[in-house]
């Protein structure tokens, strides 16, 4: 029963972590067409989104705990480990690709001369995170289906 509950909690956290990543991805194509002033205005829509860090932490902790429980119970845990690694990789992408640009642009309140290059890296880093979050959600789903089929 603990595995079932933790699986549900993991689903919730991973799905919530995908929300902002998916929003970034699906808005990226339109935002890449904006001029500098319009882009800065559009970026204000993300003010306060740093609170989603709590969700990401929940996704990391719950998938790690689920993997440990599955390993100890003799259950298949490889897909859950892949979900954990995928969520962890989103953080690697954020801290190495996104965060430095947030610093260089003062969270998109300043437009440096190379802003278009920075915008491209910032948007693509979020696309990478969206893909990794989607992968985490997919493999959690597959692992649940496999567990239900046993």
PDB file of C-alpha atoms in Angstrom:
ATOM      1  CA  UNK A   1       0.000   0.000   0.000  1.00  0.00           C
ATOM      2  CA  UNK A   2       2.901   2.371   0.714  1.00  0.00           C
ATOM      3  CA  UNK A   3       4.177   1.848  -2.816  1.00  0.00           C
ATOM      4  CA  UNK A   4       0.764   2.683  -4.273  1.00  0.00           C
ATOM      5  CA  UNK A   5       0.490   5.893  -2.218  1.00  0.00           C
ATOM      6  CA  UNK A   6       4.007   6.966  -3.064  1.00  0.00           C
ATOM      7  CA  UNK A   7       3.361   6.232  -6.733  1.00  0.00           C
ATOM      8  CA  UNK A   8       0.322   8.558  -6.640  1.00  0.00           C
ATOM      9  CA  UNK A   9       2.301  11.288  -4.885  1.00  0.00           C
ATOM     10  CA  UNK A  10       5.102  10.934  -7.442  1.00  0.00           C
ATOM     11  CA  UNK A  11       2.601  11.236 -10.289  1.00  0.00           C
ATOM     12  CA  UNK A  12       1.167  14.406  -8.778  1.00  0.00           C
ATOM     13  CA  UNK A  13       4.545  16.059  -8.236  1.00  0.00           C
ATOM     14  CA  UNK A  14       5.965  15.048 -11.629  1.00  0.00           C
ATOM     15  CA  UNK A  15       2.800  16.203 -13.422  1.00  0.00           C
ATOM     16  CA  UNK A  16       2.916  19.527 -11.580  1.00  0.00           C
ATOM     17  CA  UNK A  17       6.607  19.907 -12.474  1.00  0.00           C
ATOM     18  CA  UNK A  18       5.675  19.416 -16.123  1.00  0.00           C
ATOM     19  CA  UNK A  19       3.130  22.262 -16.001  1.00  0.00           C
ATOM     20  CA  UNK A  20       5.531  25.229 -16.095  1.00  0.00           C
ATOM     21  CA  UNK A  21       7.967  23.395 -18.377  1.00  0.00           C
ATOM     22  CA  UNK A  22       5.178  22.641 -20.831  1.00  0.00           C
ATOM     23  CA  UNK A  23       3.928  26.223 -20.657  1.00  0.00           C
ATOM     24  CA  UNK A  24       7.418  27.493 -21.486  1.00  0.00           C
ATOM     25  CA  UNK A  25       7.733  25.050 -24.359  1.00  0.00           C
ATOM     26  CA  UNK A  26       4.378  25.803 -25.957  1.00  0.00           C
ATOM     27  CA  UNK A  27       4.822  29.582 -25.656  1.00  0.00           C
ATOM     28  CA  UNK A  28       8.400  29.492 -26.945  1.00  0.00           C
ATOM     29  CA  UNK A  29       7.513  29.542 -30.644  1.00  0.00           C
ATOM     30  CA  UNK A  30       5.499  32.742 -30.364  1.00  0.00           C
ATOM     31  CA  UNK A  31       7.878  34.428 -27.914  1.00  0.00           C
ATOM     32  CA  UNK A  32      10.858  33.880 -30.227  1.00  0.00           C
ATOM     33  CA  UNK A  33       9.192  36.263 -32.710  1.00  0.00           C
ATOM     34  CA  UNK A  34       8.901  39.162 -30.246  1.00  0.00           C
ATOM     35  CA  UNK A  35      11.063  42.277 -30.275  1.00  0.00           C
ATOM     36  CA  UNK A  36      13.081  43.092 -27.154  1.00  0.00           C
ATOM     37  CA  UNK A  37      10.546  45.328 -25.429  1.00  0.00           C
ATOM     38  CA  UNK A  38       7.687  42.903 -26.041  1.00  0.00           C
ATOM     39  CA  UNK A  39       9.814  39.981 -24.899  1.00  0.00           C
ATOM     40  CA  UNK A  40      10.635  41.717 -21.609  1.00  0.00           C
ATOM     41  CA  UNK A  41       6.918  42.383 -21.087  1.00  0.00           C
ATOM     42  CA  UNK A  42       6.034  38.755 -21.856  1.00  0.00           C
ATOM     43  CA  UNK A  43       8.627  37.524 -19.363  1.00  0.00           C
ATOM     44  CA  UNK A  44       6.726  39.211 -16.519  1.00  0.00           C
ATOM     45  CA  UNK A  45       4.174  36.392 -16.824  1.00  0.00           C
ATOM     46  CA  UNK A  46       6.756  34.157 -15.113  1.00  0.00           C
ATOM     47  CA  UNK A  47       7.205  36.293 -12.006  1.00  0.00           C
ATOM     48  CA  UNK A  48       6.709  34.078  -8.961  1.00  0.00           C
ATOM     49  CA  UNK A  49       7.260  30.824 -10.819  1.00  0.00           C
ATOM     50  CA  UNK A  50      10.330  30.128  -8.693  1.00  0.00           C
ATOM     51  CA  UNK A  51       7.888  28.670  -6.168  1.00  0.00           C
ATOM     52  CA  UNK A  52       7.619  25.671  -8.497  1.00  0.00           C
ATOM     53  CA  UNK A  53      11.011  24.723  -7.046  1.00  0.00           C
ATOM     54  CA  UNK A  54       9.003  23.216  -4.178  1.00  0.00           C
ATOM     55  CA  UNK A  55       7.207  20.982  -6.686  1.00  0.00           C
ATOM     56  CA  UNK A  56      10.483  19.919  -8.284  1.00  0.00           C
ATOM     57  CA  UNK A  57      11.881  19.039  -4.868  1.00  0.00           C
ATOM     58  CA  UNK A  58       8.733  17.006  -4.190  1.00  0.00           C
ATOM     59  CA  UNK A  59       9.161  15.209  -7.524  1.00  0.00           C
ATOM     60  CA  UNK A  60      12.797  14.400  -6.752  1.00  0.00           C
ATOM     61  CA  UNK A  61      12.120  13.185  -3.219  1.00  0.00           C
ATOM     62  CA  UNK A  62       9.019  11.157  -4.060  1.00  0.00           C
ATOM     63  CA  UNK A  63      10.578   9.397  -7.064  1.00  0.00           C
ATOM     64  CA  UNK A  64      13.722   8.645  -5.054  1.00  0.00           C
ATOM     65  CA  UNK A  65      11.654   7.229  -2.188  1.00  0.00           C
ATOM     66  CA  UNK A  66       9.542   5.198  -4.634  1.00  0.00           C
ATOM     67  CA  UNK A  67      12.666   3.759  -6.247  1.00  0.00           C
ATOM     68  CA  UNK A  68      14.030   2.754  -2.830  1.00  0.00           C
ATOM     69  CA  UNK A  69      10.740   1.082  -1.854  1.00  0.00           C
ATOM     70  CA  UNK A  70      10.521  -0.773  -5.151  1.00  0.00           C
ATOM     71  CA  UNK A  71      14.120  -1.956  -4.856  1.00  0.00           C
ATOM     72  CA  UNK A  72      13.578  -3.202  -1.317  1.00  0.00           C
ATOM     73  CA  UNK A  73      10.336  -4.963  -2.244  1.00  0.00           C
ATOM     74  CA  UNK A  74      11.947  -6.723  -5.174  1.00  0.00           C
ATOM     75  CA  UNK A  75       9.771  -4.765  -7.581  1.00  0.00           C
ATOM     76  CA  UNK A  76      10.920  -3.289 -10.868  1.00  0.00           C
ATOM     77  CA  UNK A  77      12.452   0.058 -10.138  1.00  0.00           C
ATOM     78  CA  UNK A  78      14.471   0.931 -13.257  1.00  0.00           C
ATOM     79  CA  UNK A  79      11.767   3.102 -14.821  1.00  0.00           C
ATOM     80  CA  UNK A  80      11.270   5.001 -11.574  1.00  0.00           C
ATOM     81  CA  UNK A  81      15.029   5.554 -11.364  1.00  0.00           C
ATOM     82  CA  UNK A  82      14.869   6.926 -14.920  1.00  0.00           C
ATOM     83  CA  UNK A  83      12.079   9.297 -13.832  1.00  0.00           C
ATOM     84  CA  UNK A  84      14.241  10.471 -10.915  1.00  0.00           C
ATOM     85  CA  UNK A  85      17.248  10.979 -13.206  1.00  0.00           C
ATOM     86  CA  UNK A  86      15.082  12.890 -15.697  1.00  0.00           C
ATOM     87  CA  UNK A  87      13.812  15.255 -13.002  1.00  0.00           C
ATOM     88  CA  UNK A  88      17.372  15.665 -11.739  1.00  0.00           C
ATOM     89  CA  UNK A  89      18.533  16.461 -15.275  1.00  0.00           C
ATOM     90  CA  UNK A  90      15.985  19.290 -15.439  1.00  0.00           C
ATOM     91  CA  UNK A  91      17.825  20.839 -12.533  1.00  0.00           C
ATOM     92  CA  UNK A  92      21.158  20.394 -14.273  1.00  0.00           C
ATOM     93  CA  UNK A  93      19.703  22.197 -17.307  1.00  0.00           C
ATOM     94  CA  UNK A  94      18.299  24.957 -15.124  1.00  0.00           C
ATOM     95  CA  UNK A  95      21.454  25.649 -13.123  1.00  0.00           C
ATOM     96  CA  UNK A  96      23.856  25.419 -16.074  1.00  0.00           C
ATOM     97  CA  UNK A  97      21.773  26.963 -18.892  1.00  0.00           C
ATOM     98  CA  UNK A  98      18.830  28.955 -17.520  1.00  0.00           C
ATOM     99  CA  UNK A  99      20.050  30.422 -14.244  1.00  0.00           C
ATOM    100  CA  UNK A 100      23.138  32.146 -15.681  1.00  0.00           C
ATOM    101  CA  UNK A 101      20.895  33.911 -18.199  1.00  0.00           C
ATOM    102  CA  UNK A 102      18.483  34.919 -15.470  1.00  0.00           C
ATOM    103  CA  UNK A 103      21.467  36.512 -13.737  1.00  0.00           C
ATOM    104  CA  UNK A 104      22.793  38.190 -16.896  1.00  0.00           C
ATOM    105  CA  UNK A 105      19.399  39.718 -17.658  1.00  0.00           C
ATOM    106  CA  UNK A 106      18.378  40.344 -14.039  1.00  0.00           C
ATOM    107  CA  UNK A 107      15.470  37.954 -14.570  1.00  0.00           C
ATOM    108  CA  UNK A 108      14.624  39.562 -17.871  1.00  0.00           C
ATOM    109  CA  UNK A 109      14.325  43.094 -16.545  1.00  0.00           C
ATOM    110  CA  UNK A 110      17.428  44.166 -18.497  1.00  0.00           C
ATOM    111  CA  UNK A 111      18.183  43.605 -22.180  1.00  0.00           C
ATOM    112  CA  UNK A 112      21.924  43.143 -22.817  1.00  0.00           C
ATOM    113  CA  UNK A 113      23.292  43.600 -26.336  1.00  0.00           C
ATOM    114  CA  UNK A 114      23.370  39.841 -26.956  1.00  0.00           C
ATOM    115  CA  UNK A 115      19.811  39.398 -25.677  1.00  0.00           C
ATOM    116  CA  UNK A 116      18.663  37.425 -28.728  1.00  0.00           C
ATOM    117  CA  UNK A 117      21.365  34.798 -28.181  1.00  0.00           C
ATOM    118  CA  UNK A 118      20.502  34.690 -24.476  1.00  0.00           C
ATOM    119  CA  UNK A 119      16.799  34.398 -25.286  1.00  0.00           C
ATOM    120  CA  UNK A 120      17.458  31.457 -27.601  1.00  0.00           C
ATOM    121  CA  UNK A 121      19.491  29.618 -24.946  1.00  0.00           C
ATOM    122  CA  UNK A 122      16.925  30.448 -22.262  1.00  0.00           C
ATOM    123  CA  UNK A 123      13.996  29.221 -24.353  1.00  0.00           C
ATOM    124  CA  UNK A 124      15.796  26.078 -25.531  1.00  0.00           C
ATOM    125  CA  UNK A 125      16.848  25.246 -21.975  1.00  0.00           C
ATOM    126  CA  UNK A 126      13.188  25.269 -21.023  1.00  0.00           C
ATOM    127  CA  UNK A 127      12.364  23.073 -24.017  1.00  0.00           C
ATOM    128  CA  UNK A 128      14.977  20.584 -22.779  1.00  0.00           C
ATOM    129  CA  UNK A 129      13.397  20.664 -19.315  1.00  0.00           C
ATOM    130  CA  UNK A 130       9.938  20.109 -20.817  1.00  0.00           C
ATOM    131  CA  UNK A 131      11.205  17.043 -22.673  1.00  0.00           C
ATOM    132  CA  UNK A 132      12.843  15.663 -19.549  1.00  0.00           C
ATOM    133  CA  UNK A 133       9.728  16.292 -17.463  1.00  0.00           C
ATOM    134  CA  UNK A 134       7.585  14.597 -20.117  1.00  0.00           C
ATOM    135  CA  UNK A 135       9.965  11.619 -20.104  1.00  0.00           C
ATOM    136  CA  UNK A 136       9.721  11.374 -16.310  1.00  0.00           C
ATOM    137  CA  UNK A 137       5.928  11.403 -16.458  1.00  0.00           C
ATOM    138  CA  UNK A 138       5.864   8.828 -19.257  1.00  0.00           C
ATOM    139  CA  UNK A 139       8.172   6.346 -17.547  1.00  0.00           C
ATOM    140  CA  UNK A 140       6.280   6.694 -14.259  1.00  0.00           C
ATOM    141  CA  UNK A 141       3.096   5.874 -16.155  1.00  0.00           C
ATOM    142  CA  UNK A 142       4.701   2.862 -17.845  1.00  0.00           C
ATOM    143  CA  UNK A 143       6.065   1.626 -14.522  1.00  0.00           C
ATOM    144  CA  UNK A 144       2.569   1.832 -13.009  1.00  0.00           C
ATOM    145  CA  UNK A 145       1.101  -0.079 -15.942  1.00  0.00           C
ATOM    146  CA  UNK A 146       3.727  -2.780 -15.580  1.00  0.00           C
ATOM    147  CA  UNK A 147       3.096  -3.018 -11.844  1.00  0.00           C
ATOM    148  CA  UNK A 148      -0.665  -3.324 -12.451  1.00  0.00           C
ATOM    149  CA  UNK A 149      -0.063  -6.110 -14.966  1.00  0.00           C
ATOM    150  CA  UNK A 150       1.856  -8.268 -12.501  1.00  0.00           C
TER     151      UNK A 150
END
